[in-house]
Amino acid sequence: MLKGKVALVTGSTSGIGLAIARAYAKEGANVCLNGFGDKDAVEKERIGIEAEFGVRAIYSGADMSKGDQTEAMVEGAIKSLGSVDILVNNAGIQFVSPVEEFPPEKWEQIVAINLSSAFYATRAAIPGMKAKKWGRIINTASAHALIASPFKSAYVAAKHGIAGFTKSVALETATFGITANAICPGYVWTPLVEQQIPDTMAARGLTREQVINGLLLHAQPTKQFVTVDEVAALAVYLTGDMARSITGSIITIDGGWTAA
Ligand code: NAD
């Protein structure tokens, strides 16, 4: 389905982003990976994608908290692979703390990575998409783009921000064959969720079991974590021709969390 297309997925060395990049490669797209991680492990993943799916895969170690590096990553992908037809702004981090104790540097970092990086990558990718009259921009937002939880002020602010950004971009690009949408997962079992458990235990005075079952899964009526493959399948669907009228949408995949 995606033969001849190039997909750049930020934050794709782990979790949701890696599943999306692999799913696009499976559909025949050449991919640009991005994110942090052990150098050898990232290279193994990159080579593995090329071998398994018969596509080209490149890697950029650009830091998504830096606008100039983010723009250079997009330009580098266009140079190496010919275009960026599908851009998934997915890189993200979390930090859990009461707002009055929230470290300002953590606030700045979360806003930069979870929100501003999408601006820098999108502005670099849109001219090429407009020229080809085809493009897909998918922002990994969160259920926290629609509702809040305590102690996640920066994350909730950034995710609400990306929902608004998605809608603006969709309106600006609607007549150019470009769609822009936000995917809003509930809790997906990835390192990002696993790593916030100790801080949530401390902030709320709960045990690990109470955080997982009483707090995280309590939020989701299905009582199950969303899987990375489910999110990736939605990201694939949004690139298809049958999804060309879906734009400016904030799409939940959250086990019913935000319906409650
Ligand atoms: P993860 O920790 O598994 O992956 C995050 C990725 O972002 C990694 O590849 C990491 O290296 C990369 N990254 C972090 N900081 C970066 C930086 N400065 N520059 C470049 N790359 C950077 O987390 P995940 O759960 O897969 O999260 C992916 C996205 O999904 C995030 O935007 C997150 O907010 C969102 N999300 C996750 C969940 C969940 O429950 N896991 C739910 C809703 C939304």
XYZ file of C-alpha atoms and ligand atoms in Angstrom:
304
model
C 0.000 0.000 0.000
C 2.863 2.434 0.730
C 5.377 1.413 -1.931
C 7.206 4.511 -3.170
C 6.328 6.537 -0.072
C 8.722 7.741 2.610
C 7.685 7.828 6.259
C 9.537 9.687 8.982
C 8.537 8.694 12.499
C 10.009 10.682 15.386
C 10.700 8.755 18.588
C 10.757 5.439 16.743
C 13.523 3.620 18.591
C 10.978 2.351 21.109
C 7.323 1.733 21.901
C 4.560 3.179 19.727
C 6.871 4.917 17.255
C 8.857 1.762 16.528
C 5.638 -0.208 15.953
C 4.391 2.486 13.547
C 7.688 2.611 11.621
C 7.725 -1.179 11.301
C 4.081 -1.203 10.164
C 4.832 1.373 7.435
C 7.880 -0.599 6.315
C 5.702 -3.718 6.160
C 3.445 -1.783 3.770
C 6.472 -1.034 1.572
C 7.423 2.490 2.701
C 11.032 3.555 3.096
C 11.419 4.838 6.635
C 13.459 7.288 8.640
C 13.831 6.270 12.258
C 14.587 8.741 15.039
C 15.053 8.622 18.769
C 17.533 7.829 21.477
C 18.903 4.473 22.520
C 21.861 2.144 22.457
C 23.742 2.713 19.175
C 24.169 -0.965 18.366
C 20.563 -1.806 19.223
C 19.277 1.017 16.973
C 21.523 -0.095 14.101
C 20.347 -3.693 14.547
C 16.733 -2.523 14.352
C 17.435 -0.413 11.246
C 19.174 -3.242 9.404
C 16.475 -5.661 10.580
C 13.730 -3.497 9.046
C 15.573 -3.327 5.712
C 16.105 -7.088 5.648
C 12.625 -8.077 6.828
C 10.597 -5.743 4.622
C 12.908 -5.068 1.644
C 12.794 -1.283 2.108
C 15.352 1.408 2.854
C 15.633 2.475 6.457
C 17.763 5.348 7.687
C 18.266 6.693 11.183
C 18.582 10.223 12.550
C 19.688 10.790 16.117
C 18.285 14.347 16.099
C 17.177 15.667 19.472
C 13.497 16.614 19.247
C 13.937 19.236 21.955
C 16.006 21.253 19.455
C 14.161 22.954 16.604
C 17.216 23.267 14.353
C 18.038 19.554 14.689
C 14.411 18.642 14.003
C 14.289 20.650 10.784
C 17.682 19.280 9.703
C 16.385 15.727 10.282
C 13.493 16.301 7.857
C 15.796 17.898 5.280
C 18.250 15.003 5.674
C 15.509 12.424 5.112
C 14.364 14.247 1.971
C 17.946 14.281 0.696
C 18.571 10.594 1.433
C 15.192 9.080 0.583
C 13.766 11.599 -1.899
C 10.818 12.930 0.107
C 8.921 12.822 3.365
C 5.366 11.847 2.427
C 4.252 10.640 5.830
C 5.340 12.463 8.969
C 4.515 11.007 12.364
C 5.281 13.373 15.217
C 5.496 10.825 17.960
C 8.497 11.526 20.210
C 7.398 12.222 23.736
C 8.356 12.067 27.376
C 6.437 12.182 30.635
C 7.145 13.639 34.062
C 4.917 13.271 37.109
C 4.948 15.890 39.858
C 2.629 18.315 41.665
C 2.540 21.568 39.712
C 4.078 23.660 42.506
C 7.068 21.298 42.622
C 7.286 20.742 38.854
C 10.894 21.477 37.795
C 10.810 24.343 35.239
C 13.431 22.603 33.101
C 11.157 19.523 32.890
C 8.244 21.734 31.833
C 10.354 23.306 29.075
C 11.639 19.912 27.941
C 8.174 18.363 27.721
C 6.739 21.316 25.808
C 9.745 21.239 23.439
C 9.668 17.484 22.734
C 5.938 16.727 22.945
C 4.678 19.896 21.213
C 7.228 22.220 19.587
C 9.066 19.429 17.735
C 5.846 18.766 15.783
C 5.855 22.404 14.682
C 9.459 22.284 13.479
C 9.093 18.936 11.683
C 5.762 19.866 10.105
C 6.948 23.217 8.788
C 9.948 21.482 7.195
C 7.850 18.703 5.639
C 4.869 20.634 4.266
C 6.533 22.303 1.228
C 7.489 18.896 -0.231
C 4.025 17.476 0.490
C 2.339 20.475 -1.139
C 4.562 20.113 -4.215
C 3.508 16.454 -4.559
C -0.119 17.220 -3.646
C -0.032 14.322 -1.194
C 0.909 14.062 2.443
C -0.054 12.516 5.731
C 0.756 14.153 9.060
C -0.052 12.100 12.125
C 0.580 13.410 15.595
C 0.718 10.964 18.464
C -1.265 12.895 21.045
C -2.936 11.089 23.950
C -6.183 10.725 25.849
C -4.522 13.559 27.747
C -5.178 15.764 24.700
C -8.846 15.619 25.709
C -8.884 15.179 29.474
C -6.457 15.796 32.332
C -4.926 13.806 35.171
C -3.364 15.380 38.237
C 0.449 15.712 38.449
C 0.906 15.687 34.656
C 0.447 19.409 34.002
C 3.171 19.797 31.360
C 2.191 16.631 29.503
C -1.512 17.509 29.525
C -0.766 21.073 28.371
C 1.491 19.855 25.550
C -0.981 17.199 24.416
C -3.923 19.626 24.422
C -1.630 21.936 22.432
C -0.853 19.309 19.812
C -4.576 18.717 19.281
C -5.023 22.394 18.431
C -1.915 22.423 16.248
C -3.223 19.397 14.331
C -6.506 21.158 13.555
C -4.772 24.321 12.313
C -2.445 22.351 10.041
C -5.398 20.352 8.693
C -7.238 23.539 7.734
C -4.173 25.042 6.057
C -3.402 21.932 3.987
C -6.897 20.615 3.201
C -6.829 21.526 -0.501
C -3.355 20.080 -1.096
C -4.099 16.357 -0.714
C -2.616 16.487 2.763
C -4.335 15.272 5.914
C -3.342 16.020 9.495
C -4.752 14.030 12.369
C -3.994 13.256 15.991
C -4.092 9.756 17.428
C -5.016 9.699 21.105
C -4.061 6.443 22.799
C -5.060 5.563 26.319
C -2.508 3.631 28.343
C -0.207 1.583 26.115
C 2.335 -0.659 27.845
C 5.639 0.925 26.766
C 8.759 2.170 28.613
C 7.057 5.596 28.913
C 4.276 4.129 31.061
C 6.524 1.721 32.934
C 8.939 4.519 33.905
C 6.235 6.752 35.407
C 5.074 4.086 37.842
C 7.680 4.788 40.590
C 6.974 8.561 40.500
C 3.234 8.003 40.528
C 3.669 5.634 43.505
C 5.568 8.406 45.309
C 3.253 11.277 44.289
C 0.104 9.416 45.341
C 1.436 7.122 48.077
C 0.385 3.954 46.234
C 1.898 0.512 45.644
C 2.940 -0.635 42.138
C -0.099 -2.922 41.937
C -2.390 -0.057 42.999
C -0.931 2.212 40.308
C -1.301 -0.379 37.516
C -4.703 -1.809 38.352
C -6.262 0.861 40.530
C -5.153 3.910 38.566
C -4.011 3.157 35.016
C -6.346 0.320 34.105
C -9.095 1.776 36.276
C -9.222 4.641 33.746
C -9.874 2.274 30.855
C -13.278 0.584 30.789
C -11.792 -2.367 28.847
C -9.388 -2.954 31.797
C -6.677 -3.724 29.273
C -3.676 -1.827 27.995
C -3.893 -0.686 24.370
C -1.189 -2.428 22.305
C 1.422 -0.730 20.139
C 0.248 -2.819 17.179
C -3.305 -1.499 17.531
C -2.004 2.067 17.430
C 0.225 1.230 14.449
C -2.731 -0.263 12.541
C -4.641 3.005 13.005
C -1.607 4.962 11.798
C -1.484 2.761 8.692
C -5.201 3.230 8.036
C -4.804 7.018 8.137
C -2.271 6.863 5.291
C -4.647 5.035 2.952
C -6.731 6.520 0.158
C -9.928 5.646 2.007
C -8.793 7.964 4.809
C -8.323 11.015 2.605
C -11.407 12.739 4.072
C -10.252 12.203 7.628
C -8.429 15.391 8.500
C -8.339 17.641 11.535
C -9.575 14.700 13.587
C -8.611 13.904 17.125
C -9.018 10.132 17.123
C -9.166 8.188 20.369
C -7.877 4.626 20.790
C -8.255 4.387 24.542
C -10.426 1.439 25.534
C -13.311 3.823 26.201
C -11.410 5.991 28.708
C -12.541 9.376 27.370
C -16.128 8.188 26.868
C -16.600 7.905 30.600
P 8.646 5.351 24.631
O 9.352 5.891 25.800
O 8.604 3.883 24.396
O 9.190 6.015 23.276
C 9.484 7.391 23.209
C 10.377 7.615 22.027
O 10.700 9.016 21.960
C 11.717 6.879 22.113
O 12.101 6.434 20.826
C 12.677 7.947 22.612
O 14.034 7.711 22.283
C 12.110 9.134 21.871
N 12.532 10.417 22.435
C 12.408 10.871 23.697
N 12.979 12.083 23.810
C 13.471 12.395 22.592
C 14.180 13.507 22.062
N 14.499 14.563 22.811
N 14.538 13.469 20.757
C 14.251 12.409 19.979
N 13.571 11.332 20.427
C 13.199 11.330 21.714
O 7.176 5.940 24.733
P 5.801 5.629 23.967
O 4.828 5.230 25.004
O 6.008 4.790 22.781
O 5.423 7.122 23.550
C 5.364 7.553 22.215
C 4.337 8.672 22.112
O 3.063 8.158 22.468
C 4.615 9.852 23.054
O 4.324 11.070 22.390
C 3.622 9.617 24.174
O 3.265 10.806 24.819
C 2.470 9.025 23.394
N 1.519 8.280 24.219
C 1.915 7.175 24.916
C 0.973 6.506 25.692
C 1.335 5.292 26.486
O 0.503 4.869 27.307
N 2.472 4.690 26.307
C -0.345 6.952 25.733
C -0.703 8.071 25.009
C 0.241 8.722 24.235
